[in-house]
Amino acid sequence: MRELIADIRQGDCRDVLKEFEGEFFDLIVTSPPYADRRVKTYGGIHPDKYVDWFLPRSEEFLRVLKPGGTFILNIKEKAENGERHTYVIELILALRKQGWLWTEEFIWHKKNCYPGKWPNRFRDAWERCLQFNKSRHFKMFQEKVRVPMGEWANTRLKSLGKNDVVRFNSQAGSGFGKNIANWLDRDLAYPTNVLHFATECSNKNHSAAFPIALPEWFIKLFTQENDWVLDPFVGSGTTCEAAQKLGRNSVGIDIMEEYKDLSYKNTKKSELLLMEKGLKYEANNSK
Amino acid sequence: MRELIADIRQGDCRDVLKEFEGEFFDLIVTSPPYADRRVKTYGGIHPDKYVDWFLPRSEEFLRVLKPGGTFILNIKEKAENGERHTYVIELILALRKQGWLWTEEFIWHKKNCYPGKWPNRFRDAWERCLQFNKSRHFKMFQEKVRVPMGEWANTRLKSLGKNDVVRFNSQAGSGFGKNIANWLDRDLAYPTNVLHFATECSNKNHSAAFPIALPEWFIKLFTQENDWVLDPFVGSGTTCEAAQKLGRNSVGIDIMEEYKDLSYKNTKKSELLLMEKGLKYEANNSK
DNA sequence: AGCTCTTATGAATCATTGA
DNA sequence: GTCAATGATTCATAAGAGC
């Protein structure tokens, strides 16, 4: 068994990714610096220039992603001047023009979002997780993210009466028969495209972009063990931590030197094998 | 006290609205026919032509809405060829160009969404509720949509059944009820921009566009009693029903003759005062 | 009346088949 | 080829029946 790699690099992903061969990664999952957020750390890209700033980088993402791979973009537009800014939806249109397929939009519902009150706006409790692909036929392992079935199964399956059997038989072929038998051995159900994760409140001395459960969920859904995961705006290393935990190789890139150090600190905790510059990547085609 | 009006008209809202003076309505809340959906009833606007179809109508909406009014648009893009179509986000950009402010995007989380399984997609459990305004200073009554929150609400209130709550209300003035009301008030919190409504499953013999709780929520949030509410794609009359229930005047327009009849049927049930063509609207400036 | 239990069904999506 | 019709499939909720 090959040892797992979790490689954190410092630099602009636009440049760093040029060192990688094409079609290398199985999944890209990231939470880029939002426009005008984290100004002190990222310089704060102006909303009006966000798309122009993003496109050269996503061009590299497109190159290094495998044909059956997936790109997950966690992002939310800011409110400016009492209005939602349009740079995110403009980015969607621009990415499609660049060659990406806009496959799906997941909603991350932040259950414990920051409290607050404004005169003309409620608390913002959700973010977009945009799914892009290079091909309509991408890898997806739905059974890996199933959740325990709800109350329904407990009440309904407990009493399988004669009516259920009759209804099953009589409605066979109706196009919407309920095949009760299918559920007998199941206690897991597939999720929807609304994800419920609480925002993390750990003492990491930095602003976590997303809770580790978020990259974990997408890594489980879109990759297998020993696959390669990329986070081009890795920040404190959450994505690499998730990948490592799940037995996937990962590369994290961030422009901030301080994040790099922080990543080391965090990853050491989970006993990652970290490899610095000069690491030789092997093509990962030996599945 | 003036009698409430709930006026259902048959026709294309693009034409019907020309009969109304400008700056008449306090709220427009609607769920337009989605592109290529309900083909048999609406003709099915092709996704590529959706924006062009919508703009002349929203131009009228802009005219008849009061300066401090709000326009709520419930919509969701379809998946076509394995991809999410972009007509909704293109519509957002076009509406801004038309003069609307894109103030907010609420998420309607459909807890009981349609079952199904597909190879590359999970169940779609959410829709957009886009908020547009003419001005940054719009009317909003946040305290009208507060929800119970906190430990007390979760444990004590949940143990009370629906009928118990009704009983509470009927005991208004008993002293005990008053105390409860005080507790309730203290435990009310403002909601977020994620709304949880189950899709309605009643036997109405028609496809309800949205559950009545959805227009109710926005009517409470953005209007006061005796205000005027418009639904230019009113369908079965859900919006007018909600407005009536809450003591607001309403106008509903739908192109389908059959919906008009159905609306009559539904509204009669709730003893609405319905007024046909020729109704004289009075300016509603006497607050 | 107030429970529990039963039942119908909703703005869906994709692969396959047939015209 | 292209397009339309068809089949199959992960539930949650509220109204209604029954007791």
XYZ file of C-alpha atoms (C1' of nucleotides) in Angstrom:
612
model
C 0.000 0.000 0.000
C 1.346 3.378 -1.020
C 1.668 6.028 1.633
C -0.781 8.884 1.480
C 0.421 12.284 0.468
C -0.867 15.606 1.772
C 1.153 18.325 0.155
C 0.713 21.954 1.164
C 2.317 24.513 -1.104
C 2.661 28.223 -0.796
C 2.000 30.357 -3.819
C -0.628 31.497 -6.287
C -2.433 28.437 -7.600
C -2.290 29.992 -11.057
C 1.476 29.516 -11.005
C 1.861 26.485 -8.789
C -0.535 24.361 -10.828
C 1.619 24.797 -13.924
C 4.007 22.297 -12.375
C 1.351 19.603 -12.576
C 0.588 17.440 -15.543
C -2.874 17.532 -17.073
C -5.769 15.345 -15.943
C -4.138 14.625 -12.620
C -6.830 15.310 -10.010
C -10.064 13.462 -9.376
C -11.684 16.244 -7.393
C -11.164 19.927 -6.850
C -13.016 21.272 -3.844
C -12.386 24.759 -2.621
C -13.720 27.838 -0.952
C -11.943 30.728 -2.657
C -11.478 34.116 -1.077
C -14.776 35.845 -1.475
C -14.699 39.205 -3.098
C -13.614 41.901 -0.690
C -13.555 39.460 2.193
C -10.447 38.722 4.191
C -8.926 41.838 2.766
C -5.966 41.746 5.089
C -4.971 38.241 4.097
C -5.817 38.058 0.437
C -5.790 41.649 -0.643
C -9.510 41.647 -1.351
C -10.437 41.195 -4.965
C -12.964 43.802 -5.993
C -16.347 42.259 -6.882
C -16.358 43.858 -10.315
C -13.029 42.234 -11.130
C -13.721 38.893 -9.515
C -14.544 36.995 -12.693
C -11.458 38.276 -14.473
C -9.372 37.297 -11.481
C -10.882 33.831 -11.281
C -10.867 32.701 -14.908
C -7.102 32.240 -15.455
C -7.044 30.079 -12.359
C -10.080 27.976 -13.302
C -8.401 27.516 -16.675
C -5.667 25.642 -14.827
C -8.268 23.713 -12.820
C -9.831 22.602 -16.066
C -6.480 21.361 -17.285
C -5.418 19.400 -14.223
C -8.823 17.797 -13.603
C -9.429 14.291 -14.921
C -12.195 13.902 -17.538
C -14.419 12.130 -15.025
C -13.520 14.491 -12.208
C -15.572 17.134 -10.430
C -14.981 20.727 -9.371
C -16.867 21.940 -6.289
C -16.894 25.671 -5.691
C -18.151 26.886 -2.330
C -19.006 30.550 -2.669
C -21.545 33.181 -1.709
C -22.012 36.675 -3.013
C -21.762 39.575 -0.623
C -24.413 42.192 -0.085
C -23.209 45.560 -1.261
C -25.182 48.758 -1.120
C -28.236 46.833 -0.014
C -28.044 44.561 -3.024
C -26.691 41.100 -3.675
C -23.724 41.411 -5.973
C -23.884 39.479 -9.233
C -20.280 38.324 -9.544
C -21.104 34.760 -8.569
C -23.786 34.241 -11.192
C -21.606 36.013 -13.723
C -18.864 33.579 -12.769
C -21.168 30.641 -13.482
C -21.846 31.957 -16.971
C -18.161 32.625 -17.552
C -17.102 29.170 -16.394
C -19.582 27.557 -18.769
C -18.086 29.629 -21.554
C -14.675 28.361 -20.476
C -15.807 24.802 -21.066
C -17.214 23.705 -17.740
C -20.591 22.025 -17.386
C -22.702 23.507 -14.588
C -24.043 20.222 -13.318
C -25.690 21.140 -10.051
C -26.007 23.700 -7.307
C -25.980 22.307 -3.791
C -27.169 24.449 -0.926
C -25.099 24.404 2.214
C -27.527 25.287 4.970
C -25.576 26.703 7.889
C -27.662 25.664 10.829
C -25.878 27.744 13.408
C -25.077 30.784 11.399
C -23.827 33.943 12.975
C -26.531 35.818 14.886
C -27.349 39.312 13.838
C -30.061 41.669 12.750
C -30.202 44.261 10.033
C -32.986 46.640 9.122
C -33.665 45.173 5.696
C -32.139 41.736 5.691
C -32.232 38.516 7.677
C -29.300 36.391 8.703
C -27.586 34.751 5.763
C -27.799 31.044 6.532
C -26.745 29.419 3.283
C -23.972 29.259 0.722
C -23.732 27.870 -2.760
C -21.738 24.737 -3.514
C -21.562 24.823 -7.286
C -20.730 21.595 -9.061
C -18.889 21.792 -12.368
C -17.717 18.948 -14.582
C -15.748 18.429 -17.748
C -18.016 15.659 -18.953
C -21.591 14.542 -18.419
C -20.278 11.173 -17.347
C -18.409 11.850 -14.167
C -17.579 9.614 -11.240
C -20.132 9.661 -8.425
C -20.468 7.256 -5.534
C -23.868 8.069 -4.155
C -24.020 5.149 -1.765
C -21.091 6.585 0.192
C -23.048 9.549 1.507
C -26.293 7.900 2.470
C -27.893 9.046 5.664
C -30.023 7.157 8.179
C -33.588 6.904 7.072
C -36.084 9.132 8.770
C -39.013 8.436 10.983
C -41.024 7.438 7.981
C -39.352 4.088 7.622
C -39.844 3.257 11.260
C -43.547 3.928 11.261
C -44.362 2.705 7.815
C -42.291 -0.435 7.690
C -43.305 -1.541 11.122
C -46.732 -2.502 9.914
C -46.725 -4.006 6.478
C -50.394 -4.853 6.164
C -52.255 -6.610 3.431
C -52.986 -3.257 1.833
C -49.362 -2.687 1.092
C -49.088 -5.983 -0.686
C -52.289 -5.382 -2.619
C -51.298 -1.902 -3.584
C -47.897 -3.067 -4.681
C -49.425 -5.688 -6.937
C -52.225 -3.610 -8.320
C -50.110 -0.632 -9.126
C -47.344 -2.546 -10.787
C -46.746 -0.832 -14.067
C -48.465 2.369 -13.097
C -45.170 4.184 -13.204
C -45.363 5.157 -9.589
C -45.882 2.009 -7.602
C -44.246 1.870 -4.254
C -42.069 -1.167 -4.084
C -42.206 -1.777 -0.376
C -39.945 -4.768 -0.707
C -37.130 -2.487 -1.778
C -37.096 -0.820 1.591
C -37.190 -3.867 3.804
C -33.441 -4.222 4.052
C -32.634 -0.560 4.056
C -31.955 1.782 6.872
C -30.063 4.267 4.764
C -31.507 6.817 2.372
C -29.881 9.024 -0.233
C -29.579 12.699 0.607
C -30.932 15.661 -1.349
C -29.064 18.620 -2.772
C -29.543 20.557 0.474
C -26.701 19.890 2.894
C -26.946 20.544 6.602
C -23.654 21.278 8.265
C -23.074 23.453 11.279
C -20.285 25.975 10.943
C -17.314 24.923 12.949
C -16.427 26.694 16.139
C -13.016 25.327 16.963
C -10.139 27.315 18.380
C -7.837 27.281 15.459
C -6.937 30.943 15.571
C -8.052 31.530 12.034
C -11.235 31.987 10.107
C -12.155 28.566 8.837
C -13.568 28.780 5.362
C -15.799 25.757 5.820
C -16.331 22.982 8.350
C -14.391 19.812 7.640
C -17.651 17.941 7.137
C -18.195 19.838 3.911
C -15.080 18.730 1.983
C -15.475 15.307 3.568
C -18.923 14.933 2.092
C -17.824 15.823 -1.411
C -14.652 13.736 -1.182
C -16.698 10.699 -0.228
C -19.195 11.396 -2.995
C -16.795 12.037 -5.854
C -13.598 10.092 -5.116
C -12.313 6.689 -4.115
C -9.418 5.783 -1.888
C -5.987 6.866 -3.147
C -7.563 9.351 -5.526
C -6.119 12.865 -5.733
C -7.885 15.888 -4.273
C -6.909 19.502 -4.905
C -7.777 22.635 -2.971
C -6.218 25.641 -4.724
C -7.257 27.993 -1.901
C -6.609 25.639 0.962
C -6.326 28.190 3.755
C -5.765 26.364 6.996
C -5.640 22.953 5.360
C -9.141 21.683 6.105
C -9.503 19.993 2.737
C -6.186 18.154 3.043
C -7.111 17.103 6.537
C -10.385 15.678 5.246
C -8.662 13.921 2.361
C -6.088 12.380 4.643
C -8.756 11.212 7.028
C -10.553 9.476 4.181
C -7.477 7.897 2.606
C -7.159 10.226 -0.357
C -4.028 12.018 -1.538
C -4.263 15.765 -1.592
C -2.576 18.934 -2.717
C -3.365 22.215 -1.037
C -2.196 25.565 -2.320
C -2.444 28.925 -0.640
C -0.847 32.248 -1.333
C -0.454 33.132 2.330
C 2.723 32.105 4.045
C 1.019 32.164 7.418
C -1.561 29.677 6.264
C 1.191 27.383 5.199
C 2.652 27.375 8.667
C -0.750 26.943 10.185
C -1.425 24.042 7.909
C 1.682 22.351 9.118
C 0.606 22.783 12.661
C -2.800 21.349 12.011
C -1.720 18.514 9.850
C 0.943 17.430 12.257
C -1.756 16.920 14.785
C -3.368 14.334 12.578
C -0.021 12.771 11.804
C -0.008 13.550 8.127
C 2.871 12.673 5.930
C 3.751 16.055 4.581
C 6.070 16.458 1.706
C 7.647 19.678 0.656
C 8.653 21.110 -2.656
C 10.402 18.709 -4.920
C 7.966 15.892 -4.322
C 7.724 13.721 -7.359
C 4.162 12.969 -8.244
C 3.435 9.683 -9.890
C 0.624 9.390 -12.318
C -2.274 7.875 -10.478
C -3.648 5.582 -13.131
C -3.113 2.293 -11.385
C -6.598 1.601 -10.112
C -63.562 49.288 7.812
C -63.426 48.724 4.117
C -64.264 45.305 2.780
C -61.392 43.246 1.481
C -61.082 42.626 -2.218
C -59.736 39.488 -3.852
C -60.027 39.936 -7.570
C -59.164 37.102 -9.942
C -58.788 38.034 -13.591
C -58.282 35.908 -16.636
C -55.758 37.024 -19.229
C -52.088 37.655 -19.875
C -50.724 39.805 -17.074
C -48.831 41.792 -19.680
C -52.182 43.083 -20.964
C -54.318 43.004 -17.846
C -51.898 45.081 -15.815
C -52.167 47.952 -18.292
C -55.554 48.673 -16.746
C -53.905 49.507 -13.443
C -52.444 52.817 -12.449
C -48.760 53.010 -11.562
C -47.399 52.439 -8.051
C -50.520 50.619 -6.951
C -49.281 47.419 -5.316
C -47.303 46.968 -2.123
C -46.135 43.440 -2.921
C -45.874 41.219 -5.952
C -45.361 37.581 -5.084
C -45.561 34.959 -7.772
C -44.413 31.648 -9.047
C -44.348 31.966 -12.828
C -44.582 28.985 -15.134
C -41.140 27.469 -15.177
C -39.564 27.011 -18.558
C -40.905 23.933 -20.330
C -42.901 22.909 -17.272
C -46.645 22.441 -17.288
C -46.523 22.392 -21.050
C -50.113 21.325 -21.367
C -51.449 24.231 -19.367
C -49.109 27.080 -20.180
C -47.655 26.150 -23.520
C -44.165 25.745 -22.093
C -41.827 28.621 -22.755
C -38.541 27.353 -24.123
C -35.652 27.949 -21.720
C -33.661 29.850 -24.318
C -36.535 32.288 -24.800
C -37.544 32.573 -21.167
C -35.867 35.908 -20.444
C -37.343 37.519 -23.539
C -40.747 36.216 -22.557
C -40.450 37.482 -19.008
C -39.074 40.998 -19.458
C -42.115 42.738 -20.983
C -44.178 41.421 -18.085
C -41.708 42.425 -15.385
C -41.678 45.859 -17.012
C -45.334 46.139 -16.032
C -44.573 44.811 -12.558
C -42.024 47.569 -12.158
C -44.617 50.142 -13.118
C -47.456 49.023 -10.848
C -45.269 48.406 -7.778
C -45.063 51.138 -5.174
C -41.616 52.675 -4.571
C -41.357 50.941 -1.197
C -42.816 47.683 -2.484
C -41.218 44.296 -3.025
C -41.256 41.727 -5.819
C -40.785 38.080 -4.808
C -40.066 35.623 -7.600
C -40.242 31.913 -6.815
C -38.399 30.017 -9.525
C -35.981 27.144 -10.155
C -34.017 26.185 -13.213
C -34.537 22.793 -14.772
C -31.850 20.246 -15.452
C -31.366 19.705 -19.146
C -28.879 17.394 -20.746
C -27.341 16.700 -17.370
C -26.735 20.383 -16.744
C -28.562 23.098 -14.864
C -29.943 25.587 -17.333
C -28.847 29.203 -16.923
C -32.063 31.047 -17.750
C -32.763 31.925 -14.121
C -29.420 33.587 -13.471
C -29.634 35.292 -16.839
C -33.039 36.570 -15.755
C -31.532 38.041 -12.595
C -28.997 39.969 -14.661
C -31.690 41.119 -17.090
C -34.009 42.297 -14.331
C -31.235 44.385 -12.807
C -30.669 45.942 -16.197
C -34.385 46.682 -16.305
C -34.071 48.716 -13.139
C -34.723 46.254 -10.350
C -32.470 45.912 -7.340
C -31.614 42.292 -6.529
C -31.927 42.619 -2.798
C -31.832 39.049 -1.560
C -32.143 35.402 -2.465
C -34.179 33.283 -0.065
C -33.934 29.532 -0.220
C -37.136 27.557 0.013
C -36.123 24.185 1.393
C -38.715 21.604 0.333
C -38.574 19.050 3.066
C -40.756 16.501 1.309
C -39.491 16.793 -2.208
C -40.413 14.332 -4.921
C -38.770 10.934 -4.598
C -36.494 9.521 -7.228
C -33.022 8.257 -7.968
C -30.727 9.131 -10.813
C -27.212 8.110 -11.676
C -25.636 11.539 -11.414
C -27.937 13.719 -9.370
C -29.668 13.800 -6.012
C -33.216 14.851 -5.361
C -33.836 18.537 -5.904
C -35.025 19.836 -2.546
C -34.882 23.616 -2.912
C -36.088 26.545 -4.970
C -35.076 30.158 -5.227
C -37.233 32.971 -3.865
C -35.602 36.028 -5.390
C -36.330 39.379 -3.822
C -36.301 42.459 -6.037
C -36.995 46.066 -5.093
C -37.332 49.440 -6.739
C -35.589 51.233 -3.909
C -33.139 50.424 -1.147
C -35.638 51.713 1.342
C -38.477 49.245 1.155
C -41.107 48.317 3.686
C -40.229 45.309 5.846
C -41.885 44.145 9.046
C -39.415 41.664 10.422
C -41.153 41.203 13.761
C -44.182 39.712 11.992
C -42.367 36.564 10.955
C -40.421 35.766 14.082
C -40.244 32.137 15.054
C -39.954 30.404 18.416
C -36.431 29.583 19.379
C -34.404 28.246 22.237
C -34.541 25.336 24.608
C -37.927 26.167 26.013
C -39.485 26.365 22.583
C -37.862 23.169 21.439
C -38.885 21.009 24.346
C -41.978 22.513 25.838
C -43.733 23.767 22.736
C -43.000 20.711 20.664
C -44.685 18.469 23.205
C -47.870 20.369 22.577
C -49.872 19.093 19.652
C -51.429 21.210 16.976
C -54.736 21.170 18.759
C -53.135 22.289 21.961
C -51.818 25.348 20.228
C -55.280 26.113 18.923
C -56.537 25.781 22.449
C -53.935 28.279 23.573
C -55.220 30.809 21.133
C -58.827 30.273 22.115
C -57.944 31.003 25.709
C -56.829 34.495 24.934
C -57.697 36.702 27.858
C -57.845 33.917 30.379
C -54.755 35.171 32.117
C -52.934 31.929 31.609
C -52.917 32.508 27.894
C -51.556 35.940 28.410
C -48.617 34.624 30.370
C -47.863 32.111 27.694
C -47.953 34.879 25.160
C -45.330 36.764 27.094
C -43.076 33.764 27.175
C -43.615 33.256 23.521
C -42.666 36.802 22.772
C -39.466 36.541 24.723
C -38.497 33.403 22.913
C -39.135 34.679 19.443
C -36.183 35.006 17.167
C -35.807 36.435 13.714
C -35.652 33.860 10.947
C -32.870 33.404 8.433
C -33.034 33.506 4.660
C -33.629 29.744 4.524
C -37.332 28.893 4.645
C -38.659 25.476 5.535
C -42.013 24.642 4.016
C -43.297 21.265 2.972
C -44.911 21.102 -0.438
C -48.636 20.828 -0.073
C -50.289 17.492 -0.595
C -53.974 18.235 -0.466
C -56.661 17.003 -2.799
C -57.250 20.136 -4.785
C -57.302 18.535 -8.205
C -54.692 20.895 -9.502
C -50.970 21.353 -9.204
C -50.363 23.972 -6.571
C -47.393 26.102 -7.494
C -46.406 26.652 -3.908
C -47.810 25.917 -0.472
C -49.936 28.694 0.959
C -47.421 29.135 3.765
C -44.950 30.585 1.283
C -46.976 33.618 0.080
C -48.276 34.015 3.619
C -44.760 34.425 4.924
C -43.830 37.093 2.406
C -47.164 38.905 2.772
C -46.646 39.155 6.524
C -43.079 40.314 6.045
C -43.627 42.956 3.377
C -47.172 44.281 3.791
C -49.596 45.610 6.362
C -53.337 45.116 6.623
C -55.368 46.548 3.752
C -52.288 46.711 1.536
C -52.493 45.464 -2.052
C -50.904 42.192 -3.178
C -50.497 41.079 -6.791
C -49.865 37.636 -8.230
C -49.597 37.907 -12.024
C -49.415 34.101 -12.405
C -51.902 33.238 -9.730
C -52.779 29.735 -10.884
C -55.230 28.231 -8.463
C -55.452 31.365 -6.369
C -53.172 30.439 -3.497
C -51.733 33.937 -3.186
C -55.163 35.599 -3.077
C -56.268 33.081 -0.500
C -53.264 33.929 1.644
C -53.830 37.670 1.230
C -57.482 37.361 2.177
C -56.607 35.286 5.200
C -54.230 37.988 6.372
C -56.507 40.940 5.697
C -54.795 42.210 2.557
C -56.437 43.122 -0.737
C -55.252 41.129 -3.696
C -55.360 40.848 -7.459
C -54.613 37.550 -9.145
C -54.130 37.144 -12.870
C -53.822 33.965 -14.850
C -54.002 33.207 -18.525
C -55.830 29.940 -18.052
C -59.590 30.064 -18.031
C -59.770 26.862 -16.044
C -57.702 28.368 -13.274
C -60.101 31.242 -13.049
C -62.983 28.881 -12.415
C -60.960 26.941 -9.949
C -60.050 30.087 -8.141
C -63.682 30.915 -7.745
C -64.290 27.520 -6.281
C -61.511 27.847 -3.778
C -62.149 31.404 -2.796
C -65.837 30.822 -2.287
C -64.918 28.263 0.297
C -63.193 30.906 2.346
C -66.083 33.319 1.817
C -64.142 35.863 -0.165
C -65.698 38.920 -1.582
C -65.009 38.443 -5.244
C -65.520 41.181 -7.706
C -65.557 40.756 -11.425
C -64.584 42.971 -14.317
C -65.534 46.575 -13.922
C -64.493 46.726 -10.327
C -63.376 50.206 -9.466
C -60.156 50.310 -7.556
C -59.667 53.123 -5.153
C -56.264 54.503 -4.521
C -55.023 52.979 -1.323
C -53.332 55.946 0.225
C -55.502 56.372 3.278
C -53.309 54.721 5.899
C -63.499 15.014 20.326
C -59.118 13.246 19.995
C -56.382 9.742 19.068
C -53.997 6.311 15.552
C -53.633 4.425 11.186
C -54.053 4.601 6.101
C -53.537 6.599 1.762
C -52.857 9.742 -2.017
C -49.639 12.502 -4.318
C -46.477 16.631 -5.588
C -43.530 22.390 -10.835
C -38.567 15.626 -11.195
C -35.082 13.299 -13.951
C -32.742 10.152 -16.982
C -32.120 6.078 -19.906
C -34.400 3.634 -23.191
C -37.419 2.833 -26.915
C -39.930 3.812 -30.953
C -41.521 6.944 -34.645
C -30.384 11.732 -36.647
C -33.681 13.859 -33.774
C -37.321 14.033 -30.860
C -41.203 12.545 -28.194
C -43.145 9.132 -25.254
C -42.478 5.796 -21.633
C -40.891 3.366 -17.544
C -38.882 3.376 -13.190
C -37.560 5.311 -8.914
C -34.722 7.102 -2.186
C -40.356 10.398 0.738
C -42.889 13.534 3.693
C -47.100 15.363 4.694
C -51.903 16.176 5.587
C -56.478 14.833 4.919
C -59.596 11.318 5.944
C -61.127 7.023 7.934
C -61.675 4.295 11.904
C -61.957 3.598 16.816
